[in-house]
Amino acid sequence: MTDNQTRAVLWDMDGVIVDSGLYHMKSWQETFHQTGITFTDDNFKHVFGMRNDEIIRAMLGKDFTQEKFEAIAQAKEVAFRRLIKDNVKALPGVLKLLADINEAGFQQALVSSTPMENIDLITGTLGIKHHFQHIISGYDVTEGKPSPQGYLLAARRLGVSPENCVVIEDAVAGVRAAKSGGMKCIAVTNTHSAESLAEADLIVSSLEAVNVGVVKQVLTVNKAQEERSSNRMERSLVLIKPDATKRNLAGAIINRFEQRGLKIVGMKLLHMDKALAKRHYAVHEGKPFFNALVDYITSAPIVAIVFEGQNAIGLIRKTMGATDPAKAEKGTIRADFGVDIQNNAVHGSDSPENAVKEIALFFGKNEICSG
Ligand code: IDP
Ligand code: MG
């Protein structure tokens, strides 16, 4: 493999490759109008970049049948393809950039929230299909952007690690998806303002301003920045879970973290109630194991600890091991003390944002003693 083959450019389609916004807007308007619903420019701005099911839910509320959803979605897409068919035009700089990146040996994938029929029509009309090693549509994933699922799936299929991927996006939800997937992102202000896309690593007003050199720069400059910021003091929330406190393992578990240089700056024993459990595990709401998880975490007292240290969040996740003790590496807390995927002894925050949120759920400011 050459260097470039281990790197990838992942493209959004609507608003990046083609200026399709007007046709999406018109086809939604036409379809909702037939259902007796007004669809305004503001509605459109709000739902831009969402998947059809999410848009229909946003407009109709939760109460619609699967048949109604399918009928609306189908009618909208048929209208969209009819309206755009003779108007498919690549946005400035796109065709050259696609060809140049291909020529340089990078891998490329297309990750769009729309159905495959739309992607087929547009990539077919523009003659650009051969530039993509993989194409992911909205229905290849269970969560639309801003979830990183689609981009992460593309990276996995290409065999490229997320930090070696550059995503090209125009929508706020798309930039969020790229960044929360650990990828680099170039945002083009075709549909949204530069301020709203500020999370991107580079913001351009046209893809004519981007070439292979720029893509390489986005990949490397940021690597240097990340390395510099990789030695940061962090705090993370650890919970010693019911299965572990019941077996008197709190001391042994705390010891593992202290041995790695992590400092206790907050600690308490508490019996979580359901409300706190549901807030703490809010991201898992709706998953099949959610109710059992809430019952379990509230079944006995837990020890909540705030640890502080260099790269505390990553270090703690490493010390804990994989979620499932059967898959955790030997010598990790979960491999040594965990029972099964639910009774896995410890919790640790998984990102700086979640660490801040979780610590605030369990500790007041005056309950943390640092320095
Ligand atoms: P993490 O604790 O390693 O961050 P998450 O995916 O955030 O793992 O899941 C939160 C907790 O939910 C896990 O620690 C475990 O107790 C429980 N859990 C996760 N997946 C399953 C499952 O498939 N079955 C039962 N419980 C699960
Ligand atoms: Mg978690």
Coordinates of C-alpha atoms and ligand atoms in Angstrom, one line a residue:
M1 CA 0.0 0.0 0.0
T2 CA 1.3 3.5 -0.8
D3 CA 0.9 6.2 1.9
N4 CA -2.1 7.7 0.1
Q5 CA -4.0 4.4 0.0
T6 CA -4.2 4.5 3.8
R7 CA -6.0 7.8 3.6
A8 CA -9.5 8.5 2.3
V9 CA -11.8 11.4 1.3
L10 CA -15.4 10.8 2.3
W11 CA -17.9 12.9 0.4
D12 CA -21.4 14.1 1.3
M13 CA -23.5 14.5 -1.8
D14 CA -26.4 17.0 -1.5
G15 CA -25.0 20.5 -1.2
V16 CA -21.4 19.3 -1.8
I17 CA -21.4 17.5 -5.2
V18 CA -24.7 18.9 -6.5
D19 CA -26.8 21.9 -5.6
S20 CA -29.9 19.9 -5.0
G21 CA -31.4 21.9 -2.2
L22 CA -34.0 23.6 -4.3
Y23 CA -35.3 20.3 -5.7
H24 CA -35.5 18.7 -2.3
M25 CA -37.4 21.7 -1.0
K26 CA -39.8 21.6 -4.0
S27 CA -40.4 17.9 -3.8
W28 CA -41.1 18.1 0.0
Q29 CA -43.4 21.0 -0.6
E30 CA -45.3 19.2 -3.3
T31 CA -45.6 16.0 -1.3
F32 CA -46.6 17.6 2.0
H33 CA -49.0 19.9 0.2
Q34 CA -50.8 16.8 -1.1
T35 CA -51.1 15.6 2.5
G36 CA -52.5 19.0 3.5
I37 CA -49.4 20.3 5.3
T38 CA -47.6 23.5 4.6
F39 CA -43.8 23.2 4.3
T40 CA -42.0 26.5 4.7
D41 CA -38.5 27.7 3.9
D42 CA -37.9 27.7 7.7
N43 CA -39.1 24.1 8.0
F44 CA -36.7 23.2 5.2
K45 CA -33.7 24.9 6.9
H46 CA -34.5 23.0 10.1
V47 CA -34.6 19.6 8.5
F48 CA -31.8 20.1 6.0
G49 CA -29.5 17.0 5.9
M50 CA -31.8 14.8 8.0
R51 CA -33.0 11.4 6.7
N52 CA -36.6 11.1 5.3
D53 CA -37.9 9.3 8.4
E54 CA -36.6 12.0 10.6
I55 CA -38.0 14.8 8.4
I56 CA -41.5 13.2 8.3
R57 CA -41.4 12.7 12.1
A58 CA -40.4 16.3 12.6
M59 CA -43.3 17.4 10.4
L60 CA -46.0 14.9 11.5
G61 CA -45.0 14.2 15.1
K62 CA -44.7 10.6 16.3
D63 CA -48.2 9.5 15.2
F64 CA -48.0 8.2 11.7
T65 CA -48.2 4.6 10.5
Q66 CA -45.4 2.8 8.7
E67 CA -47.6 2.8 5.5
K68 CA -48.1 6.6 5.7
F69 CA -44.4 7.1 6.2
E70 CA -43.5 4.9 3.2
A71 CA -46.1 6.5 1.0
I72 CA -44.8 10.1 1.8
A73 CA -41.2 9.2 1.5
Q74 CA -41.7 7.3 -1.8
A75 CA -43.8 10.2 -3.3
K76 CA -41.1 12.7 -2.2
E77 CA -38.3 10.8 -3.8
V78 CA -40.2 10.2 -7.0
A79 CA -40.9 13.9 -7.2
F80 CA -37.3 14.8 -6.4
R81 CA -35.9 12.6 -9.2
R82 CA -38.5 14.0 -11.7
L83 CA -37.6 17.6 -10.7
I84 CA -33.8 17.2 -10.7
K85 CA -33.4 14.8 -13.6
D86 CA -32.6 17.4 -16.3
N87 CA -30.9 19.8 -13.9
V88 CA -28.1 17.7 -12.4
K89 CA -25.0 19.9 -12.4
A90 CA -21.8 19.4 -10.4
L91 CA -20.9 22.3 -8.1
P92 CA -17.7 24.3 -8.9
G93 CA -14.4 22.4 -8.4
V94 CA -16.1 19.0 -7.7
L95 CA -15.2 17.1 -10.8
K96 CA -11.6 18.2 -10.9
L97 CA -11.1 17.5 -7.2
L98 CA -12.7 14.0 -7.4
A99 CA -10.4 13.1 -10.4
D100 CA -7.2 14.6 -8.8
I101 CA -7.8 12.8 -5.5
N102 CA -8.3 9.6 -7.3
E103 CA -5.2 10.2 -9.4
A104 CA -3.2 10.8 -6.2
G105 CA -4.1 7.3 -5.0
F106 CA -6.4 8.2 -2.1
Q107 CA -9.5 6.1 -1.6
Q108 CA -12.9 7.8 -1.8
A109 CA -16.4 7.0 -0.6
L110 CA -19.7 8.7 -0.9
V111 CA -21.8 8.9 2.3
S112 CA -25.3 10.4 1.8
S113 CA -28.5 10.5 3.8
T114 CA -30.6 10.0 0.7
P115 CA -31.8 6.7 -0.9
M116 CA -29.6 4.8 -3.3
E117 CA -31.9 5.7 -6.3
N118 CA -31.0 9.4 -5.9
I119 CA -27.3 8.6 -5.5
D120 CA -27.5 6.5 -8.7
L121 CA -29.2 9.1 -10.7
I122 CA -26.8 11.9 -9.6
T123 CA -23.5 9.9 -9.8
G124 CA -24.7 8.3 -13.0
T125 CA -25.6 11.5 -14.7
L126 CA -22.3 13.2 -13.7
G127 CA -20.2 10.1 -14.6
I128 CA -18.4 10.0 -11.3
K129 CA -19.4 6.6 -9.8
H130 CA -16.0 5.1 -10.7
H131 CA -14.3 7.5 -8.3
F132 CA -15.9 5.9 -5.3
Q133 CA -14.7 2.6 -3.8
H134 CA -17.8 2.5 -1.6
I135 CA -21.2 4.3 -1.6
I136 CA -23.3 4.4 1.6
S137 CA -26.9 5.5 1.5
G138 CA -29.2 6.7 4.3
Y139 CA -30.6 3.2 4.6
D140 CA -27.3 1.4 5.1
V141 CA -27.2 2.9 8.6
T142 CA -29.7 3.0 11.5
E143 CA -28.8 6.5 12.6
G144 CA -28.6 9.5 10.3
K145 CA -26.1 12.4 10.6
P146 CA -25.2 13.9 13.1
S147 CA -24.5 10.3 14.1
P148 CA -21.0 9.3 12.8
Q149 CA -22.3 5.8 11.8
G150 CA -22.3 6.4 8.0
Y151 CA -18.8 7.9 7.9
L152 CA -17.4 5.3 10.3
L153 CA -19.0 2.5 8.2
A154 CA -17.3 3.9 5.1
A155 CA -13.9 4.2 6.8
R156 CA -14.2 0.6 8.0
R157 CA -15.1 -0.7 4.5
L158 CA -12.2 1.2 3.1
G159 CA -9.9 -0.1 5.8
V160 CA -8.8 3.4 6.7
S161 CA -8.6 4.6 10.3
P162 CA -10.9 7.6 11.1
E163 CA -8.1 10.1 11.7
N164 CA -6.8 9.4 8.2
C165 CA -10.2 10.4 6.7
V166 CA -11.2 13.8 5.4
V167 CA -14.9 14.4 5.2
I168 CA -16.2 17.0 2.8
E169 CA -19.5 18.5 4.1
D170 CA -21.8 21.4 3.8
A171 CA -24.3 20.8 6.6
V172 CA -23.9 21.4 10.3
A173 CA -25.1 17.9 11.2
G174 CA -22.6 16.4 8.7
V175 CA -19.7 18.3 10.2
R176 CA -20.7 17.1 13.6
A177 CA -20.9 13.5 12.3
A178 CA -17.4 13.8 10.9
K179 CA -15.9 15.3 14.1
S180 CA -17.6 13.0 16.5
G181 CA -16.3 10.1 14.4
G182 CA -12.7 11.4 15.0
M183 CA -12.3 12.5 11.3
K184 CA -10.9 15.6 9.7
C185 CA -13.5 17.8 8.0
I186 CA -13.5 20.4 5.2
A187 CA -16.7 22.4 5.1
V188 CA -17.9 24.2 2.0
T189 CA -20.3 27.1 2.6
N190 CA -22.6 26.2 -0.2
T191 CA -25.7 26.0 2.0
H192 CA -24.7 27.1 5.5
S193 CA -22.7 30.0 6.9
A194 CA -19.1 29.7 7.9
E195 CA -20.0 30.5 11.6
S196 CA -22.4 27.6 11.8
L197 CA -19.7 25.2 10.3
A198 CA -17.0 26.4 12.7
E199 CA -16.3 22.9 14.0
A200 CA -14.7 21.9 10.7
D201 CA -10.9 21.9 10.3
L202 CA -11.0 24.0 7.2
I203 CA -13.9 26.1 5.8
V204 CA -13.9 27.1 2.1
S205 CA -16.5 29.0 0.0
S206 CA -15.9 26.7 -3.0
L207 CA -14.2 23.4 -3.6
E208 CA -12.2 25.2 -6.3
A209 CA -10.1 26.3 -3.4
V210 CA -9.2 22.7 -2.5
N211 CA -6.7 20.4 -4.1
V212 CA -4.7 17.3 -3.2
G213 CA -2.1 19.5 -1.3
V214 CA -4.8 21.1 0.8
V215 CA -6.3 17.7 1.7
K216 CA -2.9 16.4 2.8
Q217 CA -2.4 19.6 4.8
V218 CA -5.7 19.1 6.6
L219 CA -4.6 15.5 7.5
T220 CA -1.1 16.4 8.8
V221 CA -1.4 19.9 10.3
N222 CA -4.2 18.6 12.6
K223 CA -2.2 15.5 13.5
A224 CA 0.5 17.8 14.9
Q225 CA -2.1 19.9 16.8
E226 CA -3.7 16.8 18.2
E227 CA -0.3 15.4 19.3
R228 CA 0.4 18.7 21.1
S229 CA -2.9 18.7 22.8
S230 CA -2.7 15.0 23.6
N231 CA -1.0 15.6 27.0
R232 CA -3.8 17.4 28.6
M233 CA -5.0 17.2 32.2
E234 CA -8.4 15.6 32.2
R235 CA -11.1 14.6 34.7
S236 CA -13.3 11.5 34.3
L237 CA -16.1 9.9 36.1
V238 CA -15.7 6.4 37.3
L239 CA -18.5 4.3 38.9
I240 CA -17.7 1.1 40.8
K241 CA -20.9 -0.7 39.8
P242 CA -23.2 -2.9 42.0
D243 CA -21.7 -6.2 41.0
A244 CA -18.3 -5.0 42.2
T245 CA -19.4 -3.2 45.5
K246 CA -21.4 -6.3 46.4
R247 CA -18.2 -8.4 46.1
N248 CA -16.1 -5.9 48.1
L249 CA -14.0 -5.0 45.1
A250 CA -14.0 -1.2 45.5
G251 CA -10.5 -1.1 47.0
A252 CA -9.0 -3.4 44.5
I253 CA -10.5 -1.4 41.6
I254 CA -9.5 2.0 43.0
N255 CA -6.0 0.6 43.4
R256 CA -5.7 -0.2 39.6
F257 CA -6.4 3.5 38.8
E258 CA -4.1 4.9 41.5
Q259 CA -1.3 2.7 40.3
R260 CA -1.5 4.4 37.0
G261 CA -1.0 7.8 38.5
L262 CA -4.6 8.9 38.5
K263 CA -5.6 11.1 41.5
I264 CA -8.9 10.9 43.3
V265 CA -10.4 14.5 43.5
G266 CA -14.0 13.5 44.4
M267 CA -15.5 10.3 45.9
K268 CA -18.8 9.2 47.4
L269 CA -20.9 6.1 48.1
L270 CA -24.5 6.3 46.9
H271 CA -27.5 4.3 45.9
M272 CA -28.6 5.7 42.5
D273 CA -32.3 6.2 42.0
K274 CA -34.0 5.5 38.6
A275 CA -34.1 9.1 37.6
L276 CA -30.4 9.6 38.0
A277 CA -29.7 6.2 36.3
K278 CA -31.9 7.2 33.3
R279 CA -30.1 10.6 33.0
H280 CA -26.7 9.0 33.3
Y281 CA -27.4 6.4 30.7
A282 CA -29.6 8.6 28.5
V283 CA -27.6 7.8 25.3
H284 CA -28.7 4.2 25.7
E285 CA -32.4 4.9 26.0
G286 CA -34.3 2.7 23.5
K287 CA -31.7 0.0 23.3
P288 CA -32.8 -3.5 24.2
F289 CA -30.7 -3.6 27.3
F290 CA -31.7 -0.2 28.7
N291 CA -34.3 -1.2 31.2
A292 CA -32.2 -4.0 32.6
L293 CA -29.2 -1.6 32.8
V294 CA -31.3 0.9 34.9
D295 CA -32.5 -1.9 37.2
Y296 CA -29.0 -3.2 37.6
I297 CA -27.2 0.1 38.3
T298 CA -29.9 0.9 40.9
S299 CA -29.8 -2.5 42.6
A300 CA -27.1 -1.8 45.2
P301 CA -24.8 1.1 46.3
I302 CA -22.1 2.3 43.9
V303 CA -18.9 4.2 44.5
A304 CA -18.7 7.4 42.3
I305 CA -15.2 8.8 41.8
V306 CA -13.8 11.8 39.9
F307 CA -10.2 11.0 38.8
E308 CA -7.8 13.6 37.5
G309 CA -4.7 13.0 35.5
Q310 CA -2.9 13.3 32.1
N311 CA -5.3 11.9 29.5
A312 CA -7.4 10.5 32.3
I313 CA -10.3 9.6 30.0
G314 CA -8.4 7.4 27.6
L315 CA -6.2 6.0 30.4
I316 CA -9.3 5.0 32.4
R317 CA -11.0 3.4 29.4
K318 CA -7.8 1.4 28.8
T319 CA -7.5 0.4 32.4
M320 CA -11.1 -0.8 32.4
G321 CA -10.9 -2.8 29.2
A322 CA -13.7 -3.7 26.7
T323 CA -17.3 -3.4 27.7
D324 CA -17.7 -7.2 27.5
P325 CA -15.4 -8.8 30.1
A326 CA -15.1 -11.9 27.8
K327 CA -13.5 -9.7 25.2
A328 CA -11.5 -7.5 27.5
E329 CA -7.7 -7.7 27.4
K330 CA -6.0 -9.7 30.2
G331 CA -5.0 -7.5 33.1
T332 CA -7.8 -5.0 32.7
I333 CA -10.4 -4.4 35.4
R334 CA -13.2 -5.9 33.4
A335 CA -11.3 -9.0 32.4
D336 CA -10.2 -9.6 36.0
F337 CA -13.3 -8.6 37.9
G338 CA -16.2 -8.4 35.5
V339 CA -18.8 -11.1 35.3
D340 CA -20.7 -10.5 32.0
I341 CA -21.5 -7.7 29.6
Q342 CA -23.9 -6.1 32.1
N343 CA -22.1 -6.9 35.4
N344 CA -18.8 -5.4 34.2
A345 CA -17.6 -3.9 37.4
V346 CA -16.9 -0.3 36.3
H347 CA -18.1 2.7 34.3
G348 CA -15.7 5.4 32.9
S349 CA -16.6 8.5 30.8
D350 CA -16.0 8.0 27.1
S351 CA -15.2 11.6 26.0
P352 CA -14.3 15.0 27.4
E353 CA -17.9 16.3 26.8
N354 CA -19.5 13.3 28.5
A355 CA -17.0 13.5 31.4
V356 CA -18.1 17.1 32.1
K357 CA -21.8 16.1 31.9
E358 CA -21.4 13.0 34.0
I359 CA -19.3 14.6 36.7
A360 CA -21.9 17.3 37.1
L361 CA -24.7 14.7 37.5
F362 CA -22.9 13.2 40.6
F363 CA -20.9 16.0 42.1
G364 CA -21.4 19.6 43.2
K365 CA -18.4 22.0 42.6
N366 CA -17.6 22.1 46.3
E367 CA -17.4 18.3 46.4
I368 CA -14.3 18.2 44.2
C369 CA -11.0 18.9 45.9
S370 CA -8.2 19.6 43.4
G371 CA -4.6 20.8 43.9
Ligands
IDP1 P1 -19.1 1.2 28.3 O1 -19.6 1.0 29.8 O2 -18.0 0.4 28.0 O3 -19.0 2.7 28.0 P2 -21.6 1.2 26.8 O4 -21.8 0.7 25.5 O5 -21.7 2.7 27.1 O6 -20.3 0.6 27.4 O7 -22.8 0.6 27.7 C1 -23.1 1.0 29.0 C2 -23.3 -0.2 29.9 O8 -24.5 -0.8 29.5 C3 -22.2 -1.2 29.9 O9 -21.1 -0.9 30.7 C4 -23.0 -2.4 30.4 O10 -23.1 -2.4 31.8 C5 -24.3 -2.3 29.8 N1 -24.4 -2.9 28.4 C6 -23.8 -2.5 27.3 N2 -24.1 -3.4 26.3 C7 -24.9 -4.4 26.8 C8 -25.6 -5.5 26.3 O11 -25.5 -5.8 25.1 N3 -26.3 -6.3 27.2 C9 -26.4 -5.9 28.5 N4 -25.9 -4.8 29.0 C10 -25.1 -4.1 28.2
MG2 MG -20.5 4.3 27.7

